[in-house]
Coordinates of C-alpha atoms in Angstrom, one line a residue:
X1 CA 79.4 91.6 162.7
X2 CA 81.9 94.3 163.8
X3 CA 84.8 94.6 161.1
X4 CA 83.8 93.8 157.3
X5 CA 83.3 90.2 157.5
X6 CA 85.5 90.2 154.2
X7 CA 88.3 91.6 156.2
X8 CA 88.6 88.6 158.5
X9 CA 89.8 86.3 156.2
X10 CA 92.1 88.4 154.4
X11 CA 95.9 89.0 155.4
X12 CA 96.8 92.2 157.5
X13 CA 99.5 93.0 154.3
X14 CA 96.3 93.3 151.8
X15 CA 94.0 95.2 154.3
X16 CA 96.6 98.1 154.0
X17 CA 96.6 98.0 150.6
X18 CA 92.6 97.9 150.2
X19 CA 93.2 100.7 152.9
X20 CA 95.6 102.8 150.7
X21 CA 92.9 102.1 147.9
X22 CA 90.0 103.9 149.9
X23 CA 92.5 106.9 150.9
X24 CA 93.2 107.2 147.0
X25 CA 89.4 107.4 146.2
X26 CA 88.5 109.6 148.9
X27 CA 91.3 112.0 147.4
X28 CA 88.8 112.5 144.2
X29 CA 86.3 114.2 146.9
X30 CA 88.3 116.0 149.3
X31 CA 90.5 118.3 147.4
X32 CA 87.8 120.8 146.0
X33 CA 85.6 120.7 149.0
X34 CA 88.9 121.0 151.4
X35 CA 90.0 123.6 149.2
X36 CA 86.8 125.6 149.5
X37 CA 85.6 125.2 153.4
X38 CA 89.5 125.3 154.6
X39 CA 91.6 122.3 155.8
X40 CA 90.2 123.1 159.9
X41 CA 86.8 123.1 158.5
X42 CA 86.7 120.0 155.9
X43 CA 88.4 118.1 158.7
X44 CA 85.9 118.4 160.9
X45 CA 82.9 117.7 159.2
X46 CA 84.9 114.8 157.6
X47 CA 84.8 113.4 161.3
X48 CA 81.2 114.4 162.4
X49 CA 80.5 112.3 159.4
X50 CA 82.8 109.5 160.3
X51 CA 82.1 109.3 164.1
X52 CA 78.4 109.3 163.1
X53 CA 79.1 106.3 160.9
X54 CA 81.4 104.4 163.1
X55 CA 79.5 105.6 166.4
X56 CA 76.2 103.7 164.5
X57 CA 77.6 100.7 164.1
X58 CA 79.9 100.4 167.5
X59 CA 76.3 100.8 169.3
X60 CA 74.0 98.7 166.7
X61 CA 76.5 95.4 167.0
X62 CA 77.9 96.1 171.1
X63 CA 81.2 96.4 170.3
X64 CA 82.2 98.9 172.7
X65 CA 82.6 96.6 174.6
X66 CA 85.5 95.7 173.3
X67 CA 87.2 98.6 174.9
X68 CA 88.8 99.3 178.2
X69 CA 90.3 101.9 180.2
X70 CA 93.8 101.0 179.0
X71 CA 92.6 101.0 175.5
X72 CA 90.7 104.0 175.4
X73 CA 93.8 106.4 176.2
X74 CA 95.7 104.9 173.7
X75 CA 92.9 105.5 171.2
X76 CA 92.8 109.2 172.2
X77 CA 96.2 110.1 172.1
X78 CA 96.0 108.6 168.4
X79 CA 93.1 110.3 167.5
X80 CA 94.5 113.8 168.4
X81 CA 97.8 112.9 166.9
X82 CA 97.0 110.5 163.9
X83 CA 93.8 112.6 162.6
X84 CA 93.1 115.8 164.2
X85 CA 96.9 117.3 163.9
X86 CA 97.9 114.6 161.0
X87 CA 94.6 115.0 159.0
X88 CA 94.5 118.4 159.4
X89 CA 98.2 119.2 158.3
X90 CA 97.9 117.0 154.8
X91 CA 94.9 118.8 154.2
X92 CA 96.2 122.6 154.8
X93 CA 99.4 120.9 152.8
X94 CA 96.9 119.7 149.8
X95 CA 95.8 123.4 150.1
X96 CA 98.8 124.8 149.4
X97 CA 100.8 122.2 147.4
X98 CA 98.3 120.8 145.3
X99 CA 97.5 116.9 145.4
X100 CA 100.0 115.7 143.8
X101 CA 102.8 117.2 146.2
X102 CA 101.0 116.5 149.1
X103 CA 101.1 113.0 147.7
X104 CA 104.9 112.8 148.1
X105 CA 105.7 114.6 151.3
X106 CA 102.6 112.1 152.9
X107 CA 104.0 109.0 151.2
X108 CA 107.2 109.4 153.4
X109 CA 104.7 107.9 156.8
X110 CA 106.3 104.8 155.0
X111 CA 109.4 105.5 156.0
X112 CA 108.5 107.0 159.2
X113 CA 106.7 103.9 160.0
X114 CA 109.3 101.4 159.3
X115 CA 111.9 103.7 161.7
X116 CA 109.2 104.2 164.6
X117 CA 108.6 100.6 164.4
X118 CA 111.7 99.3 164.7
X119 CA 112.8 101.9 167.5
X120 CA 110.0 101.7 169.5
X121 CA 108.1 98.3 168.9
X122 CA 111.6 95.7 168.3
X123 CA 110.4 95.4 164.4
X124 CA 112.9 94.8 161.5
X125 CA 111.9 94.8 157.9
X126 CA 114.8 92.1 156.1
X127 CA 115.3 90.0 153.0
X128 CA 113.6 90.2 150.3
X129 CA 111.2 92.0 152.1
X130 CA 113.5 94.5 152.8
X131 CA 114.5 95.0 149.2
X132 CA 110.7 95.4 147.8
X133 CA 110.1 97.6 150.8
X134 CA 112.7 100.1 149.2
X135 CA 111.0 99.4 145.4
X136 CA 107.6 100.4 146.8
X137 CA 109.0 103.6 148.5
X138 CA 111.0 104.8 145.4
X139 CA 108.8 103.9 143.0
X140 CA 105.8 105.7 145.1
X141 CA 108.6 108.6 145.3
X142 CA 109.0 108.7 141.9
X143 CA 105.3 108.1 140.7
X144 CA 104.4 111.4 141.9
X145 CA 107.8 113.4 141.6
X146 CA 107.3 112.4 137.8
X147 CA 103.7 112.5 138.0
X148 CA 103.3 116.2 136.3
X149 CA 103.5 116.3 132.5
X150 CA 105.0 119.7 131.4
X151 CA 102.1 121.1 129.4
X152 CA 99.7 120.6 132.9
X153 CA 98.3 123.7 134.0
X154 CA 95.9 122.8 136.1
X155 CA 94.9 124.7 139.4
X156 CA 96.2 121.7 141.4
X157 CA 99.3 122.1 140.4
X158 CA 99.9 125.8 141.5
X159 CA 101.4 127.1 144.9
X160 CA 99.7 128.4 147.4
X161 CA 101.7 131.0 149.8
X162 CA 104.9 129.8 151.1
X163 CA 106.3 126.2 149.7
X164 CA 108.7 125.9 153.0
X165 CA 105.3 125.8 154.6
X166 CA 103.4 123.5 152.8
X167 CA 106.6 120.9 152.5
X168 CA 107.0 121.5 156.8
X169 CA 102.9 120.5 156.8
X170 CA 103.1 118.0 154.5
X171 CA 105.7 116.1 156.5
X172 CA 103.9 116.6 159.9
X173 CA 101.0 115.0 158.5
X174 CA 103.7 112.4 157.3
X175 CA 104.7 111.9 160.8
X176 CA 101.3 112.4 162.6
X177 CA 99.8 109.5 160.4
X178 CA 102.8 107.2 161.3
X179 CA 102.9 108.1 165.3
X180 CA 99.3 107.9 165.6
X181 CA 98.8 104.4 163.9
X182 CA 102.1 102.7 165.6
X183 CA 101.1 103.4 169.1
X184 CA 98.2 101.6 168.8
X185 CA 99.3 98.4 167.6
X186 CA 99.5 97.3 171.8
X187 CA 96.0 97.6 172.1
X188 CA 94.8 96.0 168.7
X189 CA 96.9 92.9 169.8
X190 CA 95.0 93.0 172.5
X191 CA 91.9 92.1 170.9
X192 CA 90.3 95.1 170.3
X193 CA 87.5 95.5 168.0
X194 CA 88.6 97.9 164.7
X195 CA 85.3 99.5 164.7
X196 CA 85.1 100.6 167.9
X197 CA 88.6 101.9 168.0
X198 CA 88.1 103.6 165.0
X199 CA 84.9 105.7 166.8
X200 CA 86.7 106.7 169.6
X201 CA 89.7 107.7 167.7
X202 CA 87.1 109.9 165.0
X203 CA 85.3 111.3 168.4
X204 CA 88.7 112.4 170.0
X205 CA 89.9 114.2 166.7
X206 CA 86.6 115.9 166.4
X207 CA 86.9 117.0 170.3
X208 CA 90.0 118.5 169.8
X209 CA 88.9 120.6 166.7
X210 CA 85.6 121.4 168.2
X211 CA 87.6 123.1 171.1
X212 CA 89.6 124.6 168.8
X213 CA 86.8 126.2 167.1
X214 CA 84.9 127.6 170.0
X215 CA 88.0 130.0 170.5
X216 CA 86.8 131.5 167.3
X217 CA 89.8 131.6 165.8
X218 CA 89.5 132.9 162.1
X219 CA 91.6 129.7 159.8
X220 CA 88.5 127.3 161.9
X221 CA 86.0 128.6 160.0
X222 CA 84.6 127.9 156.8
X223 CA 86.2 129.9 154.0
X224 CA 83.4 130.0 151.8
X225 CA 79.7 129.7 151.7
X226 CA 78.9 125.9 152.6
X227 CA 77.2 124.2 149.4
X228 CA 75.5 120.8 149.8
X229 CA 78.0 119.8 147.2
X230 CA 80.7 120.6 149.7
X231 CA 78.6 118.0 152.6
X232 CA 78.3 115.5 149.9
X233 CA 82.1 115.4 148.8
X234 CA 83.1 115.6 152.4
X235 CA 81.0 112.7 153.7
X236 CA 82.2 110.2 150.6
X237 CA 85.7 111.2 151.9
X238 CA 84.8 110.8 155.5
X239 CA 82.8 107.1 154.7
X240 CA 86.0 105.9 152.5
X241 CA 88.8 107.3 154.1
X242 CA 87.9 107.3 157.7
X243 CA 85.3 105.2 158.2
X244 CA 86.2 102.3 156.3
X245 CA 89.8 102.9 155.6
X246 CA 91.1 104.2 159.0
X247 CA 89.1 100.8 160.4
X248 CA 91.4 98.3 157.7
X249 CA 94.0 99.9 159.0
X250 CA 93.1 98.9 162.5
X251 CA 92.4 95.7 161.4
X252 CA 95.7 94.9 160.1
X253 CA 97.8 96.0 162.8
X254 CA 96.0 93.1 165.2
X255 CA 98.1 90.7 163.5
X256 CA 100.7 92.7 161.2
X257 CA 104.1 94.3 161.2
X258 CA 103.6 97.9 161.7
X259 CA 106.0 98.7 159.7
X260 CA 105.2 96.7 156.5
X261 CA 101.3 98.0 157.1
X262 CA 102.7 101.4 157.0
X263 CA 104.9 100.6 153.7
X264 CA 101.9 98.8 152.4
X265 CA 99.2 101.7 152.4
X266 CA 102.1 104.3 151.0
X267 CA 100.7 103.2 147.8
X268 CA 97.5 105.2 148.0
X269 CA 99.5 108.1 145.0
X270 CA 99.9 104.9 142.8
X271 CA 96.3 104.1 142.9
X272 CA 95.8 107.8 142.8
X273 CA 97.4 107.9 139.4
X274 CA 94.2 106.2 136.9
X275 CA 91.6 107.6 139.4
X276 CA 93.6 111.5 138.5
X277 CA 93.5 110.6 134.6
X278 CA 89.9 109.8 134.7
X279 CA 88.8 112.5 137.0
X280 CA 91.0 115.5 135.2
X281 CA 91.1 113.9 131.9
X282 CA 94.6 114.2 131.4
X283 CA 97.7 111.2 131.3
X284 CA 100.1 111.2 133.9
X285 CA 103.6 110.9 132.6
X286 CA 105.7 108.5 131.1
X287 CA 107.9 108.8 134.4
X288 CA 105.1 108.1 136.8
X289 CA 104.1 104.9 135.0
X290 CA 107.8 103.4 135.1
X291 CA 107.4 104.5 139.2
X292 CA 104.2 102.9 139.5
X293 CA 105.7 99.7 138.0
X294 CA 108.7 100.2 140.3
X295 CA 106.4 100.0 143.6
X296 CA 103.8 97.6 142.3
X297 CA 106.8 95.2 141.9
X298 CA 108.4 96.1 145.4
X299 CA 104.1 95.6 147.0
X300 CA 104.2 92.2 144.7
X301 CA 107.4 91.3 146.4
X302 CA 106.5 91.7 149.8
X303 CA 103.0 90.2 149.6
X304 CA 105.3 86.9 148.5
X305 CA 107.3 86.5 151.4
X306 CA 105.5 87.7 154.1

C-alpha cells in the first residue's frame, strides 16, 4: 500500500475536500505553538516531522521507486515554493493577522489556482461548474470576513506589527500554495506515487530552511523556550496537514482539474468554523453561517457535475 487505500477509490474532487478537512484540523494545533517558536521555527520542525513520516513509509512499501530524474526536480522546485516559502509566509501571516485573517488572504490560492491553471496547463472551469466555483469562493470569502462577532476579544484576533505586511504574506502564501501544487500535476499524470512525492517535496522544504538557519539569522530561531507541548502540537499539524493532507492533494491532481482541486480544498475556513467554536468556546457569527451555506452549496454543485 502506498497512498490510503481509501483514497483510491474516491474521486480526486472529494480528496481535496478531505484534504481541506486535515488543513482545518491541523489549524487547532499550529497557531499557539507557531505563535510561540516563530513561523521559521514551527515550519521546520512541522517538516522534520512530516519527512520522517512520509520518508518511513516511502522506504517501508518501495515507492521511491516511483520517482525519476524528471520527477524529482519538479518535486523540489514545489517543495521550496509550495511549503518552505508558501508554508512559511501563512504562518508568519497567522502570526500577525490572527487565524481568522490569514484564513481569507490564503483562501484566495482558489482563485490563483483556477487562473494558473488555465494560463499555463489549457484548463477552463464552465457551466454550472463555473457558477458553484464562484459560490464556494464567496461564500469562503464571506465565512471568514463575517466570521468575527463584535464582542470577540480574543488574542487571535489582534494585530501584530504592520497589517500591509501581514495582508502582502498572507497572499504570497496564497500564491506559493497555488504555484507549487499546479506545477506538479505533469508529473502526478505521470504515475507517480503521492507518498513518495510528498517526501521529497517535505525533504526539499526542510533543506531550504535548514540552510537558512545555519546563517544564524535571528527570525530562524525559536522565539521562546521549546515545551514538549510545543513538539506535540507541531507534529499533529505536521501528521494532518503535511503528511496526510499534502499527500490527498497529490492524489487528486493524478486524475483532477487543477483548478477545481484548488477551489475544492479553499474550504478548509468553512470546516474551520465548528472546529473554532468548539476549541474557543465562542459562536461564529450569523454572517459566517449564511457564507458557509453559500460555499457548501457552490462544493455541492460542483461535486454534481463533475
Amino acid at each position: 500500500m502506498t497512498a490510503p487505500a481509501w483514497a483510491a477509490v474516491l474521486p480526486p474532487e472529494s480528496l481535496a475536500v478531505l484534504a481541506a478537512a486535515t488543513w482545518a484540523g491541523a489549524s487547532l494545533f499550529s497557531a499557539t505553538a507557531s505563535a510561540r517558536m516563530g513561523a521559521f521555527a514551527f515550519t521546520r520542525w512541522r517538516m522534520v516531522f512530516a519527512a520522517l513520516l512520509l520518508g518511513g513509509i516511502v522506504l517501508a512499501t518501495g515507492s521511491w521507486r516511483s520517482l525519476g530524474p524528471e520527477a524529482l526536480g519538479l518535486l523540489v522546485l514545489s517543495g521550496v515554493i509550495g511549503i518552505f516559502v508558501g508554508d512559511t509566509a501563512l504562518f508568519a501571516c497567522m502570526n500577525r493577522l490572527g487565524p481568522r485573517r490569514a484564513g481569507i488572504l490564503f483562501a484566495t490560492h482558489a482563485l490563483f489556482s483556477a487562473l494558473l491553471a488555465a494560463l499555463f496547463l489549457g484548463e477552463s472551469i464552465t457551466g454550472w461548474a463555473l457558477v458553484g466555483s464562484g459560490m464556494l469562493v464567496g461564500g469562503v470569502m464571506a465565512a471568514i470576513a463575517f466570521g468575527k462577532r463584535g464582542d470577540d476579544e480574543h488574542h487571535w484576533e489582534a494585530t501584530r506589527g504592520r497589517l500591509a505586511v501581514g495582508i502582502m504574506l498572507g497572499l504570497l502564501s496564497a500564491l506559493g500554495q497555488s504555484v507549487g501544487t499546479l506545477i506538479l500535476k505533469p508529473a502526478m499524470e505521470s504515475g507517480l506515487d503521492p507518498v513518495a512525492g510528498s517526501a521529497v517535496r517535505m525533504a526539499a522544504g526542510f533543506a531550504s530552511h535548514a540552510l537558512l538557519w545555519l546563517t544564524g539569522w535571528r527570525a530562524t530561531r525559536v522565539q521562546q523556550p521549546l515545551q514538549w507541548r510545543d513538539l506535540a502540537y507541531t507534529f499533529a499539524s505536521a501528521a494532518l496537514a503535511l503528511a496526510l493532507g499534502m499527500t490527498l492533494i497529490l492524489k487528486a491532481l493524478q486524475h483532477g482539474s487543477a483548478g477545481l482541486v484548488g477551489m475544492l480544498s479553499s474550504v478548509t475556513p468553512v470546516i474551520l468554523l465548528p472546529l473554532l467554536w468548539w476549541r474557543l468556546g465562542r459562536r461564529p457569527a450569523a454572517g459566517a453561517w449564511w457564507g458557509a451555506a453559500l460555499a457548501v452549496a457552490g462544493c455541492a454543485l460542483i461535486l454534481g457535475r463533475v
